[in-house]
Short mmCIF file of N, CA and C in Angstrom, two decimals:
data_model
loop_
_atom_site.label_atom_id
_atom_site.label_comp_id
_atom_site.label_asym_id
_atom_site.label_seq_id
_atom_site.Cartn_x
_atom_site.Cartn_y
_atom_site.Cartn_z
N GLN A 5 0.90 -1.30 0.12
CA GLN A 5 -0.13 0.09 0.25
C GLN A 5 0.88 1.38 -0.27
N VAL A 6 0.99 1.67 -0.85
CA VAL A 6 1.15 3.20 -0.93
C VAL A 6 0.36 4.36 0.27
N GLN A 7 1.96 4.78 0.66
CA GLN A 7 1.62 6.58 1.26
C GLN A 7 2.47 7.67 1.07
N LEU A 8 1.91 8.30 1.23
CA LEU A 8 2.27 9.26 0.92
C LEU A 8 1.98 10.23 2.21
N VAL A 9 3.16 10.85 2.77
CA VAL A 9 3.18 11.67 4.00
C VAL A 9 3.74 12.84 3.77
N GLU A 10 3.18 14.15 3.54
CA GLU A 10 3.22 15.25 3.22
C GLU A 10 3.78 16.63 4.42
N SER A 11 4.85 16.92 4.44
CA SER A 11 5.11 17.73 5.64
C SER A 11 5.58 18.88 4.95
N GLY A 12 6.09 20.39 6.18
CA GLY A 12 6.72 21.43 5.67
C GLY A 12 5.87 22.91 6.01
N GLY A 13 4.58 22.86 5.87
CA GLY A 13 3.55 23.41 5.86
C GLY A 13 3.98 24.29 6.98
N GLY A 14 2.83 25.57 7.15
CA GLY A 14 3.14 26.19 7.90
C GLY A 14 2.65 27.81 7.90
N THR A 15 3.02 28.56 8.39
CA THR A 15 2.39 30.15 7.95
C THR A 15 3.42 30.99 7.58
N ALA A 16 3.30 31.15 6.54
CA ALA A 16 4.11 32.68 6.42
C ALA A 16 3.75 33.79 5.56
N GLN A 17 4.72 34.66 5.57
CA GLN A 17 4.01 36.23 5.10
C GLN A 17 4.08 36.41 3.71
N ALA A 18 3.16 37.22 3.07
CA ALA A 18 3.49 37.27 1.33
C ALA A 18 4.09 38.30 1.31
N GLY A 19 5.23 37.40 0.33
CA GLY A 19 6.47 37.60 -0.24
C GLY A 19 7.68 36.30 0.12
N GLY A 20 6.74 35.32 1.13
CA GLY A 20 8.03 35.11 2.13
C GLY A 20 8.02 33.55 0.62
N SER A 21 9.10 32.63 1.27
CA SER A 21 8.79 31.37 0.87
C SER A 21 9.07 30.24 1.29
N MET A 22 8.48 29.11 1.07
CA MET A 22 8.63 27.92 1.70
C MET A 22 8.80 26.50 0.68
N LYS A 23 9.41 25.52 1.71
CA LYS A 23 9.86 24.21 1.04
C LYS A 23 8.38 23.24 1.39
N LEU A 24 7.95 22.60 0.51
CA LEU A 24 7.14 21.31 1.16
C LEU A 24 7.97 20.01 0.62
N THR A 25 7.85 18.93 1.47
CA THR A 25 7.99 17.33 1.36
C THR A 25 6.95 16.76 1.64
N CYS A 26 7.11 15.42 0.43
CA CYS A 26 6.42 15.03 0.16
C CYS A 26 7.44 13.50 0.28
N LYS A 27 6.97 12.29 1.39
CA LYS A 27 7.97 11.30 1.60
C LYS A 27 7.19 10.16 1.22
N VAL A 28 7.56 9.26 0.01
CA VAL A 28 6.61 8.47 -0.18
C VAL A 28 7.22 6.58 -0.24
N SER A 29 6.06 6.20 0.53
CA SER A 29 6.68 4.27 0.68
C SER A 29 5.63 3.88 0.30
N GLY A 30 6.13 2.55 -0.08
CA GLY A 30 4.84 1.33 -0.43
C GLY A 30 5.64 1.03 -1.93
N THR A 31 6.23 1.85 -3.08
CA THR A 31 6.24 1.68 -4.00
C THR A 31 7.63 2.79 -4.76
N ASN A 32 7.98 2.06 -5.70
CA ASN A 32 9.51 2.84 -6.61
C ASN A 32 8.96 4.09 -7.09
N ILE A 33 9.07 4.87 -6.70
CA ILE A 33 8.58 6.23 -7.12
C ILE A 33 9.06 6.94 -8.76
N ARG A 34 10.34 5.98 -8.96
CA ARG A 34 11.12 6.34 -9.91
C ARG A 34 10.49 5.96 -11.47
N ILE A 35 9.87 4.71 -11.00
CA ILE A 35 8.81 4.94 -12.35
C ILE A 35 7.49 5.63 -13.02
N TYR A 36 7.21 6.51 -11.84
CA TYR A 36 6.10 7.39 -11.45
C TYR A 36 6.78 9.01 -11.90
N SER A 37 6.00 9.72 -12.81
CA SER A 37 5.78 11.14 -12.42
C SER A 37 5.05 11.37 -11.26
N MET A 38 5.51 12.32 -10.88
CA MET A 38 5.13 12.93 -9.52
C MET A 38 4.06 14.19 -9.58
N ALA A 39 3.27 14.57 -8.67
CA ALA A 39 2.90 15.70 -9.17
C ALA A 39 2.39 16.83 -7.76
N TRP A 40 1.88 17.61 -7.58
CA TRP A 40 1.73 18.69 -6.36
C TRP A 40 0.55 18.86 -6.88
N TRP A 41 -0.92 19.23 -5.67
CA TRP A 41 -2.27 19.87 -6.08
C TRP A 41 -2.23 20.59 -4.77
N ARG A 42 -3.22 21.11 -4.59
CA ARG A 42 -3.46 21.65 -3.77
C ARG A 42 -4.82 21.96 -3.42
N GLN A 43 -5.89 22.33 -2.30
CA GLN A 43 -6.99 22.68 -1.98
C GLN A 43 -6.98 22.99 -1.30
N ALA A 44 -7.74 25.00 -1.79
CA ALA A 44 -8.47 25.84 -0.94
C ALA A 44 -9.64 25.67 -0.40
N PRO A 45 -9.93 26.42 0.83
CA PRO A 45 -10.90 26.13 1.17
C PRO A 45 -12.72 26.56 0.24
N GLY A 46 -13.53 25.56 0.34
CA GLY A 46 -14.40 25.99 -0.27
C GLY A 46 -14.15 25.66 -2.12
N SER A 47 -12.95 25.32 -2.39
CA SER A 47 -12.66 25.03 -3.95
C SER A 47 -12.20 24.01 -3.97
N GLN A 48 -11.99 23.33 -5.45
CA GLN A 48 -11.78 22.12 -5.51
C GLN A 48 -10.12 22.13 -5.61
N ARG A 49 -9.63 20.68 -5.80
CA ARG A 49 -8.52 19.85 -5.62
C ARG A 49 -8.28 20.84 -7.15
N GLU A 50 -6.72 21.50 -7.12
CA GLU A 50 -6.17 21.54 -8.45
C GLU A 50 -4.38 21.39 -8.46
N LEU A 51 -4.36 21.48 -9.47
CA LEU A 51 -2.66 20.69 -10.03
C LEU A 51 -2.09 22.26 -9.91
N ILE A 52 -1.08 21.53 -9.35
CA ILE A 52 -0.04 22.53 -9.83
C ILE A 52 0.94 22.62 -10.65
N GLY A 53 1.61 21.16 -10.70
CA GLY A 53 2.48 20.48 -11.89
C GLY A 53 2.77 19.64 -11.45
N HIS A 54 3.33 19.18 -12.63
CA HIS A 54 4.38 17.55 -11.91
C HIS A 54 6.15 17.19 -12.39
N ILE A 55 6.51 16.15 -12.25
CA ILE A 55 7.93 16.22 -12.28
C ILE A 55 8.07 14.84 -12.67
N THR A 56 8.63 14.69 -14.05
CA THR A 56 9.02 13.65 -15.00
C THR A 56 9.76 12.43 -13.57
N GLY A 57 9.86 10.99 -13.91
CA GLY A 57 10.08 9.70 -12.99
C GLY A 57 11.72 10.38 -13.07
N GLY A 58 12.34 10.73 -13.57
CA GLY A 58 13.69 10.76 -14.01
C GLY A 58 14.27 12.11 -13.24
N GLY A 59 13.11 12.87 -13.08
CA GLY A 59 12.99 14.40 -12.75
C GLY A 59 13.98 15.37 -13.58
N ASP A 60 13.98 14.67 -15.01
CA ASP A 60 14.74 15.76 -16.12
C ASP A 60 13.67 16.68 -16.58
N ALA A 61 12.22 16.42 -16.15
CA ALA A 61 11.80 17.69 -16.52
C ALA A 61 10.46 18.24 -15.99
N ALA A 62 9.73 19.27 -15.84
CA ALA A 62 9.02 19.72 -14.74
C ALA A 62 7.84 20.58 -15.38
N TYR A 63 6.67 20.57 -15.13
CA TYR A 63 5.54 20.68 -16.58
C TYR A 63 4.76 21.81 -15.25
N TYR A 64 4.28 22.80 -15.72
CA TYR A 64 3.64 23.67 -14.22
C TYR A 64 1.86 24.38 -15.02
N GLU A 65 1.29 24.16 -14.23
CA GLU A 65 -0.45 25.50 -14.46
C GLU A 65 0.05 26.14 -14.45
N ARG A 66 -0.06 27.55 -15.34
CA ARG A 66 0.30 28.29 -15.44
C ARG A 66 0.33 29.66 -14.19
N PRO A 67 -0.68 29.40 -13.41
CA PRO A 67 -0.63 30.03 -12.24
C PRO A 67 0.86 30.18 -11.87
N PHE A 68 1.46 28.87 -11.56
CA PHE A 68 2.62 28.34 -10.85
C PHE A 68 3.72 28.39 -11.32
N GLU A 69 3.49 29.01 -12.94
CA GLU A 69 4.95 29.16 -13.80
C GLU A 69 5.53 30.35 -12.56
N GLY A 70 6.85 30.04 -12.68
CA GLY A 70 8.08 31.11 -11.68
C GLY A 70 7.43 31.24 -10.75
N ARG A 71 6.98 30.66 -9.87
CA ARG A 71 7.16 30.70 -8.86
C ARG A 71 7.52 29.61 -7.62
N PHE A 72 7.02 28.48 -8.43
CA PHE A 72 6.95 27.30 -7.58
C PHE A 72 7.39 26.24 -8.80
N THR A 73 8.47 25.41 -7.70
CA THR A 73 9.89 24.78 -8.70
C THR A 73 9.29 23.16 -7.79
N ILE A 74 9.15 21.97 -8.53
CA ILE A 74 8.94 21.01 -8.14
C ILE A 74 10.01 19.97 -8.82
N PHE A 75 10.81 19.54 -7.56
CA PHE A 75 11.88 18.27 -7.58
C PHE A 75 11.51 17.90 -6.87
N ARG A 76 12.74 16.12 -7.10
CA ARG A 76 12.23 15.09 -6.22
C ARG A 76 14.11 14.47 -6.42
N ASP A 77 13.95 13.58 -5.70
CA ASP A 77 15.13 12.80 -5.36
C ASP A 77 14.83 11.16 -4.71
N ASN A 78 14.77 10.84 -6.14
CA ASN A 78 14.36 9.54 -6.06
C ASN A 78 14.98 8.04 -4.96
N ALA A 79 16.68 8.66 -4.88
CA ALA A 79 17.00 7.81 -3.34
C ALA A 79 16.26 7.47 -2.17
N LYS A 80 15.65 9.04 -2.03
CA LYS A 80 15.25 8.98 -0.87
C LYS A 80 13.82 8.76 -1.22
N SER A 81 13.43 8.42 -2.07
CA SER A 81 11.88 8.40 -2.19
C SER A 81 11.18 9.86 -2.08
N THR A 82 11.06 11.10 -2.51
CA THR A 82 10.66 12.29 -1.49
C THR A 82 10.59 13.09 -2.80
N VAL A 83 9.88 14.03 -2.90
CA VAL A 83 9.55 15.00 -4.22
C VAL A 83 9.07 16.10 -3.00
N TYR A 84 9.34 17.24 -3.32
CA TYR A 84 9.51 18.42 -3.02
C TYR A 84 9.08 19.43 -3.87
N LEU A 85 8.49 20.29 -3.38
CA LEU A 85 8.02 21.54 -3.92
C LEU A 85 8.55 23.13 -3.23
N ASP A 86 8.93 24.06 -4.00
CA ASP A 86 9.33 25.32 -3.66
C ASP A 86 8.52 26.23 -4.05
N MET A 87 8.13 26.99 -3.31
CA MET A 87 7.23 27.83 -3.23
C MET A 87 8.17 29.51 -2.70
N ASN A 88 8.22 30.03 -4.34
CA ASN A 88 8.23 31.58 -3.41
C ASN A 88 7.51 32.49 -3.62
N SER A 89 7.54 34.05 -3.75
CA SER A 89 6.40 35.41 -3.76
C SER A 89 5.33 34.61 -3.42
N LEU A 90 5.01 34.37 -2.01
CA LEU A 90 3.94 33.69 -1.81
C LEU A 90 2.77 34.77 -1.46
N LYS A 91 1.85 34.50 -2.07
CA LYS A 91 0.53 35.32 -2.05
C LYS A 91 -0.53 35.02 -0.83
N PRO A 92 -1.47 35.42 -0.39
CA PRO A 92 -2.27 35.03 0.35
C PRO A 92 -3.43 33.68 -0.02
N GLU A 93 -3.66 33.98 -1.86
CA GLU A 93 -4.37 33.37 -2.46
C GLU A 93 -4.33 32.06 -2.45
N ASP A 94 -2.30 31.51 -1.78
CA ASP A 94 -1.45 30.55 -2.06
C ASP A 94 -2.32 29.38 -0.85
N THR A 95 -3.01 30.60 0.18
CA THR A 95 -3.54 29.78 1.59
C THR A 95 -4.16 28.40 0.99
N ALA A 96 -3.85 27.13 1.22
CA ALA A 96 -4.11 25.89 1.23
C ALA A 96 -4.00 24.92 1.42
N VAL A 97 -4.41 23.63 1.41
CA VAL A 97 -3.50 22.69 1.69
C VAL A 97 -3.68 21.91 0.77
N TYR A 98 -1.77 21.44 0.41
CA TYR A 98 -0.96 20.91 -0.39
C TYR A 98 -0.61 19.52 -0.48
N TYR A 99 -0.93 19.07 -1.38
CA TYR A 99 -0.81 17.45 -1.46
C TYR A 99 0.07 17.00 -2.61
N CYS A 100 0.64 16.15 -2.09
CA CYS A 100 1.51 15.41 -3.52
C CYS A 100 0.80 13.96 -4.20
N ASN A 101 0.76 13.30 -5.05
CA ASN A 101 0.54 12.22 -5.55
C ASN A 101 1.42 12.45 -6.49
N GLY A 102 1.57 10.40 -6.87
CA GLY A 102 1.79 9.98 -8.73
C GLY A 102 0.94 10.39 -9.57
N VAL A 103 1.06 9.92 -10.57
CA VAL A 103 0.48 10.16 -11.65
C VAL A 103 -0.01 9.29 -12.80
N ALA A 104 -0.77 9.02 -13.03
CA ALA A 104 -1.48 7.73 -13.84
C ALA A 104 -2.40 8.26 -15.08
N GLY A 105 -1.98 8.34 -15.76
CA GLY A 105 -2.68 8.35 -17.23
C GLY A 105 -3.08 10.03 -16.60
N GLY A 106 -2.70 10.67 -18.35
CA GLY A 106 -3.26 11.94 -17.75
C GLY A 106 -2.20 12.70 -16.40
N VAL A 107 -3.38 13.38 -16.03
CA VAL A 107 -2.93 14.27 -14.62
C VAL A 107 -3.98 13.65 -13.51
N ARG A 108 -4.18 12.20 -13.26
CA ARG A 108 -5.44 11.69 -12.77
C ARG A 108 -4.03 10.80 -11.60
N PRO A 109 -4.61 11.35 -10.27
CA PRO A 109 -3.47 10.61 -8.99
C PRO A 109 -3.55 9.05 -9.05
N ALA A 110 -2.39 8.82 -9.00
CA ALA A 110 -2.25 7.42 -8.28
C ALA A 110 -2.53 6.52 -7.71
N TRP A 111 -2.50 7.40 -6.26
CA TRP A 111 -3.06 6.74 -5.51
C TRP A 111 -3.69 7.25 -4.60
N SER A 112 -4.34 6.65 -3.58
CA SER A 112 -5.20 7.37 -2.49
C SER A 112 -4.22 8.75 -1.60
N TRP A 113 -4.92 9.72 -1.69
CA TRP A 113 -4.45 10.88 -0.89
C TRP A 113 -3.99 10.80 0.61
N GLY A 114 -2.72 11.97 0.92
CA GLY A 114 -1.97 11.75 2.30
C GLY A 114 -3.20 12.70 2.98
N GLN A 115 -2.34 13.24 3.92
CA GLN A 115 -3.69 14.18 4.56
C GLN A 115 -3.29 15.61 4.08
N GLY A 116 -1.90 15.62 3.50
CA GLY A 116 -1.75 17.03 2.80
C GLY A 116 -1.00 17.72 4.05
N THR A 117 -0.52 19.20 3.59
CA THR A 117 0.06 20.39 4.53
C THR A 117 -0.56 21.41 4.28
N GLN A 118 -0.94 21.95 5.49
CA GLN A 118 -1.56 23.09 5.46
C GLN A 118 -0.70 24.49 5.09
N VAL A 119 -0.64 25.38 4.29
CA VAL A 119 -0.02 26.33 3.63
C VAL A 119 -0.83 27.62 4.03
N THR A 120 -0.40 28.47 5.33
CA THR A 120 -1.23 29.97 5.22
C THR A 120 -0.25 30.98 5.12
N VAL A 121 -0.95 32.19 4.04
CA VAL A 121 0.06 33.18 3.59
C VAL A 121 -0.62 34.17 4.74
N SER A 122 -0.20 35.15 5.22
CA SER A 122 -0.99 35.67 5.21
C SER A 122 -0.18 37.44 5.25
N SER A 123 -1.26 38.33 4.67
CA SER A 123 -0.65 39.97 3.74
C SER A 123 -0.11 40.54 4.88
#
């Protein structure tokens, strides 16, 4: 059974930075593209972007290009999300997951990590 454990969230001021971590167990993540999603209160979960299995390329949804960076360390079975120039509207619960065809999540969701950005 694959388990996803996100961490690193907290409170930041607008304009600040934060780095999130996703530890994956129960599978070999090398064979999966991995993605980050987020869900703000009252909103649907939205895709931020994904990174290929080897980590050689990452792709982002337009609102996150230039501010967010996804990278991975397959040896540690870990995926990261670097967030810069944070805005109050980045306040959300952040989740990672594998990608299974298109951008569908591969496994059950973890608990996510809360990010709160104050103005």
